Short mmCIF file of C-alpha atoms in Angstrom, two decimals:
data_model
loop_
_atom_site.label_atom_id
_atom_site.label_comp_id
_atom_site.label_asym_id
_atom_site.label_seq_id
_atom_site.Cartn_x
_atom_site.Cartn_y
_atom_site.Cartn_z
CA GLN A 1355 -127.60 59.38 246.08
CA LEU A 1356 -125.97 61.95 248.20
CA GLN A 1357 -124.94 61.29 252.05
CA LEU A 1358 -123.81 63.26 254.51
CA GLN A 1359 -122.85 61.88 258.26
CA GLU A 1360 -121.81 63.85 260.81
CA SER A 1361 -120.00 62.03 263.69
CA GLY A 1362 -117.65 63.02 266.33
CA PRO A 1363 -117.93 62.66 270.64
CA GLY A 1364 -121.31 63.83 272.27
CA LEU A 1365 -119.78 65.46 275.10
CA VAL A 1366 -117.04 67.31 274.86
CA LYS A 1367 -115.08 68.96 278.60
CA THR A 1368 -114.87 72.91 278.74
CA LEU A 1369 -111.92 74.15 276.97
CA ASP A 1370 -111.19 71.00 275.24
CA THR A 1371 -111.38 70.95 271.47
CA LEU A 1372 -114.31 69.43 269.52
CA SER A 1373 -113.50 67.55 266.65
CA LEU A 1374 -116.28 66.65 263.87
CA ILE A 1375 -116.50 64.73 260.72
CA CYS A 1376 -118.21 64.56 257.70
CA SER A 1377 -118.47 61.68 255.52
CA VAL A 1378 -119.52 62.26 252.16
CA SER A 1379 -120.91 59.64 249.83
CA GLY A 1380 -122.89 59.62 246.45
CA ASP A 1381 -120.89 62.61 245.13
CA SER A 1382 -117.31 63.74 244.98
CA ILE A 1383 -116.00 65.78 247.42
CA GLY A 1384 -113.23 67.76 244.76
CA SER A 1385 -116.57 68.35 242.62
CA SER A 1386 -116.17 71.51 240.41
CA GLY A 1387 -118.00 74.51 242.09
CA HIS A 1388 -119.05 72.69 245.16
CA TYR A 1389 -118.06 73.99 248.54
CA TRP A 1390 -118.78 72.27 252.04
CA GLY A 1391 -120.81 74.09 254.90
CA TRP A 1392 -120.88 73.70 258.57
CA ILE A 1393 -123.50 75.07 260.43
CA ARG A 1394 -124.69 74.83 264.22
CA GLN A 1395 -127.91 74.68 265.96
CA PRO A 1396 -128.38 75.77 270.16
CA PRO A 1397 -130.96 73.37 271.72
CA ASP A 1398 -134.25 75.18 270.46
CA ARG A 1399 -132.43 77.96 269.11
CA GLY A 1400 -131.91 79.16 265.55
CA LEU A 1401 -128.61 78.17 262.86
CA GLU A 1402 -125.79 79.66 262.90
CA TRP A 1403 -123.07 79.98 260.14
CA ILE A 1404 -119.64 78.51 261.26
CA ALA A 1405 -117.63 78.16 257.76
CA ASN A 1406 -117.52 77.00 253.93
CA ILE A 1407 -114.74 75.38 252.74
CA LYS A 1408 -113.51 74.03 249.18
CA TYR A 1409 -111.41 71.19 248.48
CA GLY A 1410 -108.24 72.31 247.01
CA GLY A 1411 -109.67 76.19 247.02
CA ASN A 1412 -111.16 78.93 249.40
CA THR A 1413 -112.23 78.69 253.23
CA PHE A 1414 -114.56 81.23 254.76
CA TYR A 1415 -114.94 81.36 258.38
CA ASN A 1416 -117.20 83.11 260.65
CA PRO A 1417 -115.13 85.40 262.16
CA SER A 1418 -117.12 84.94 265.58
CA LEU A 1419 -115.28 81.86 265.80
CA ARG A 1420 -112.19 82.41 263.36
CA SER A 1421 -109.72 82.37 266.15
CA ARG A 1422 -110.96 78.92 267.56
CA LEU A 1423 -111.85 77.30 264.16
CA THR A 1424 -110.29 74.79 261.81
CA VAL A 1425 -111.79 73.61 258.57
CA SER A 1426 -110.14 71.38 256.24
CA VAL A 1427 -111.06 68.45 253.37
CA ASP A 1428 -109.29 65.21 252.80
CA ALA A 1429 -110.32 64.22 249.58
CA SER A 1430 -109.08 60.52 249.93
CA LYS A 1431 -111.03 60.02 252.81
CA ARG A 1432 -114.37 61.84 251.65
CA GLN A 1433 -114.01 64.06 254.50
CA VAL A 1434 -114.86 67.20 255.41
CA SER A 1435 -113.55 68.43 259.07
CA LEU A 1436 -114.06 70.52 261.78
CA LYS A 1437 -111.95 71.43 264.91
CA LEU A 1438 -113.64 74.30 267.44
CA SER A 1439 -110.82 74.91 270.18
CA SER A 1440 -111.62 76.17 274.01
CA VAL A 1441 -115.13 75.08 273.69
CA THR A 1442 -117.68 76.59 276.55
CA ALA A 1443 -121.02 75.90 277.41
CA THR A 1444 -121.99 78.44 274.15
CA ASP A 1445 -120.19 75.91 271.94
CA THR A 1446 -123.26 73.09 272.79
CA ALA A 1447 -125.30 72.65 269.60
CA ILE A 1448 -126.56 70.52 267.02
CA TYR A 1449 -123.59 70.50 264.35
CA TYR A 1450 -124.85 70.03 260.43
CA CYS A 1451 -122.59 69.73 257.24
CA ALA A 1452 -124.14 70.58 254.54
CA ARG A 1453 -123.42 70.39 250.55
CA LEU A 1454 -123.12 74.51 249.07
CA PRO A 1455 -123.10 74.28 245.30
CA TRP A 1456 -121.54 77.92 244.89
CA ASP A 1457 -118.97 78.94 242.16
CA THR A 1458 -121.58 78.99 239.14
CA ASP A 1459 -125.26 78.77 240.48
CA TYR A 1460 -124.94 80.05 243.84
CA ARG A 1461 -127.53 77.52 245.29
CA GLY A 1462 -127.53 77.79 248.54
CA PHE A 1463 -126.85 74.62 251.11
CA ASP A 1464 -128.84 72.33 248.85
CA PHE A 1465 -128.69 68.98 251.13
CA TRP A 1466 -128.06 68.79 254.86
CA GLY A 1467 -126.80 65.88 256.76
CA ARG A 1468 -129.01 64.71 260.00
CA GLY A 1469 -126.67 66.66 262.19
CA THR A 1470 -124.90 65.59 265.31
CA LEU A 1471 -125.40 66.94 269.33
CA VAL A 1472 -122.25 68.53 270.80
CA THR A 1473 -122.75 68.96 274.27
CA VAL A 1474 -119.92 70.93 276.52
CA SER A 1475 -120.07 70.46 280.24
CA SER A 1476 -116.87 70.23 282.70
CA ASP B 798 -122.82 91.64 260.33
CA ILE B 799 -125.81 91.63 257.87
CA VAL B 800 -129.10 91.40 260.40
CA MET B 801 -131.99 89.54 258.88
CA THR B 802 -135.13 90.16 260.25
CA GLN B 803 -138.37 87.82 260.05
CA SER B 804 -141.98 88.73 260.85
CA PRO B 805 -144.02 87.44 262.20
CA LEU B 806 -141.77 85.00 264.16
CA SER B 807 -145.40 82.64 264.62
CA LEU B 808 -147.59 82.05 261.99
CA PRO B 809 -151.05 79.71 262.40
CA VAL B 810 -152.14 78.64 259.13
CA THR B 811 -155.36 77.28 257.86
CA PRO B 812 -155.02 74.33 255.39
CA GLY B 813 -155.82 75.38 251.96
CA GLU B 814 -155.14 78.95 252.82
CA PRO B 815 -151.97 81.10 251.31
CA ALA B 816 -149.20 81.98 253.91
CA SER B 817 -146.71 84.98 253.88
CA ILE B 818 -143.05 85.44 255.38
CA SER B 819 -141.42 88.75 255.54
CA CYS B 820 -137.91 88.70 255.70
CA ARG B 821 -135.92 91.85 255.85
CA SER B 822 -131.86 92.58 255.95
CA SER B 823 -129.76 95.33 257.10
CA GLN B 824 -128.55 95.78 253.91
CA SER B 825 -129.04 95.31 250.50
CA LEU B 826 -128.43 91.80 249.10
CA LEU B 827 -128.46 92.52 245.69
CA HIS B 828 -125.20 91.97 244.09
CA ARG B 829 -123.66 93.60 240.91
CA SER B 830 -124.08 90.52 239.09
CA GLY B 831 -127.82 91.07 239.51
CA HIS B 832 -128.80 88.19 242.03
CA ASN B 833 -129.86 89.04 245.41
CA PHE B 834 -128.30 86.26 247.67
CA LEU B 835 -131.41 85.78 249.76
CA TYR B 836 -132.40 81.85 250.82
CA TRP B 837 -135.07 80.40 252.21
CA TYR B 838 -134.76 77.19 254.40
CA LEU B 839 -137.71 75.17 256.26
CA GLN B 840 -136.58 72.87 259.20
CA LYS B 841 -139.50 70.47 259.39
CA PRO B 842 -140.07 68.94 263.36
CA GLY B 843 -137.17 66.89 264.36
CA GLN B 844 -135.50 67.41 261.01
CA SER B 845 -132.69 69.04 259.47
CA PRO B 846 -133.06 72.24 257.48
CA GLN B 847 -134.36 71.91 253.43
CA LEU B 848 -133.89 74.33 250.91
CA LEU B 849 -136.31 75.89 249.63
CA ILE B 850 -135.56 79.06 247.69
CA TYR B 851 -132.18 80.25 246.67
CA LEU B 852 -131.34 83.51 244.43
CA GLY B 853 -134.36 85.28 245.98
CA SER B 854 -136.81 83.26 243.90
CA ASN B 855 -135.44 80.08 242.27
CA ARG B 856 -137.21 77.08 243.69
CA ALA B 857 -134.82 74.26 244.53
CA SER B 858 -135.15 70.76 243.22
CA GLY B 859 -138.12 69.12 244.17
CA VAL B 860 -139.66 72.05 246.33
CA PRO B 861 -143.61 72.27 245.44
CA ASP B 862 -144.70 75.25 243.14
CA ARG B 863 -146.82 76.22 245.90
CA PHE B 864 -143.94 78.07 247.32
CA SER B 865 -142.46 81.11 245.56
CA GLY B 866 -140.22 84.11 246.60
CA SER B 867 -139.70 87.43 246.05
CA GLY B 868 -138.36 90.37 246.48
CA SER B 869 -134.77 92.27 245.86
CA GLY B 870 -132.79 94.75 248.21
CA THR B 871 -133.87 94.35 251.30
CA ASP B 872 -137.42 92.85 251.41
CA PHE B 873 -137.84 89.79 250.76
CA THR B 874 -141.51 87.66 250.89
CA LEU B 875 -141.99 83.57 251.04
CA LYS B 876 -145.37 82.57 250.22
CA ILE B 877 -147.17 79.42 249.98
CA SER B 878 -150.06 79.46 247.88
CA ARG B 879 -152.14 77.10 249.64
CA VAL B 880 -150.85 75.57 252.85
CA GLU B 881 -150.73 71.76 253.43
CA ALA B 882 -150.06 70.22 256.83
CA GLU B 883 -146.86 69.09 255.62
CA ASP B 884 -145.86 72.60 255.71
CA VAL B 885 -145.62 72.82 259.20
CA GLY B 886 -142.05 73.84 260.80
CA ILE B 887 -140.00 76.81 261.06
CA TYR B 888 -138.86 78.65 258.41
CA TYR B 889 -135.67 80.43 257.87
CA CYS B 890 -134.18 83.16 255.30
CA MET B 891 -130.51 83.41 255.31
CA GLN B 892 -127.82 85.98 253.13
CA GLY B 893 -125.19 84.80 251.19
CA LEU B 894 -123.74 87.61 250.48
CA GLN B 895 -121.23 89.07 253.00
CA VAL B 896 -119.64 86.74 255.45
CA PRO B 897 -120.26 85.72 258.33
CA TRP B 898 -123.46 84.64 256.57
CA THR B 899 -126.43 85.15 259.12
CA PHE B 900 -129.87 83.65 259.21
CA GLY B 901 -133.06 85.09 260.56
CA GLN B 902 -134.47 84.27 263.63
CA GLY B 903 -137.02 82.17 262.01
CA THR B 904 -140.91 82.01 261.44
CA LYS B 905 -142.76 78.75 263.49
CA VAL B 906 -145.80 78.16 261.10
CA GLU B 907 -148.27 75.44 262.70
CA ILE B 908 -151.92 74.32 261.69
CA LYS B 909 -154.92 76.59 263.24
#
């Protein structure tokens, strides 16, 4: 059964780099047609798409975060990572990773992790 | 960016009665392939979002058939034929046609 587990520091200092890992089990991270996405949700707010990445393939970033964002896939570790630099309080949010079957049937984010809360504070 | 606008933002419902949520996009979500890149998610209290509908009208795996999606272009609707207590939460529409992918503000469904 597919499991996605986000992990990382719950507290990041202002202007530091936020680093998160999404550990994938129960599915091949390099499965044909599968992308992996990051989405965030500020406390008591709506959802914001961050990026989609495919192992060995394309990466799509939200332009509003593009200059500060790096997303990568390590198939050997079965991990998807996110790094967001120069964070401020507006980056405080629950960060979710999700599976994205896309190349053939465009199914959207069909499985989500439980999310991890990151608070940015000085 | 494509702006997604949901209505209503709050929807009190009676169990057993139907319910409907509207989602409008600022640009057409109809791709030349014939697919509408419109998705519906439900975020139950304290949980991660879960996929309900993909490509405008296709129910995701395991989603009860009381949920249905319709529409094309810029106007879409999510319908619940008979609301159950477990359907409470916030419903979001999302467009996957153009980067950045964008979500609606969310519609909070609660039992009257």
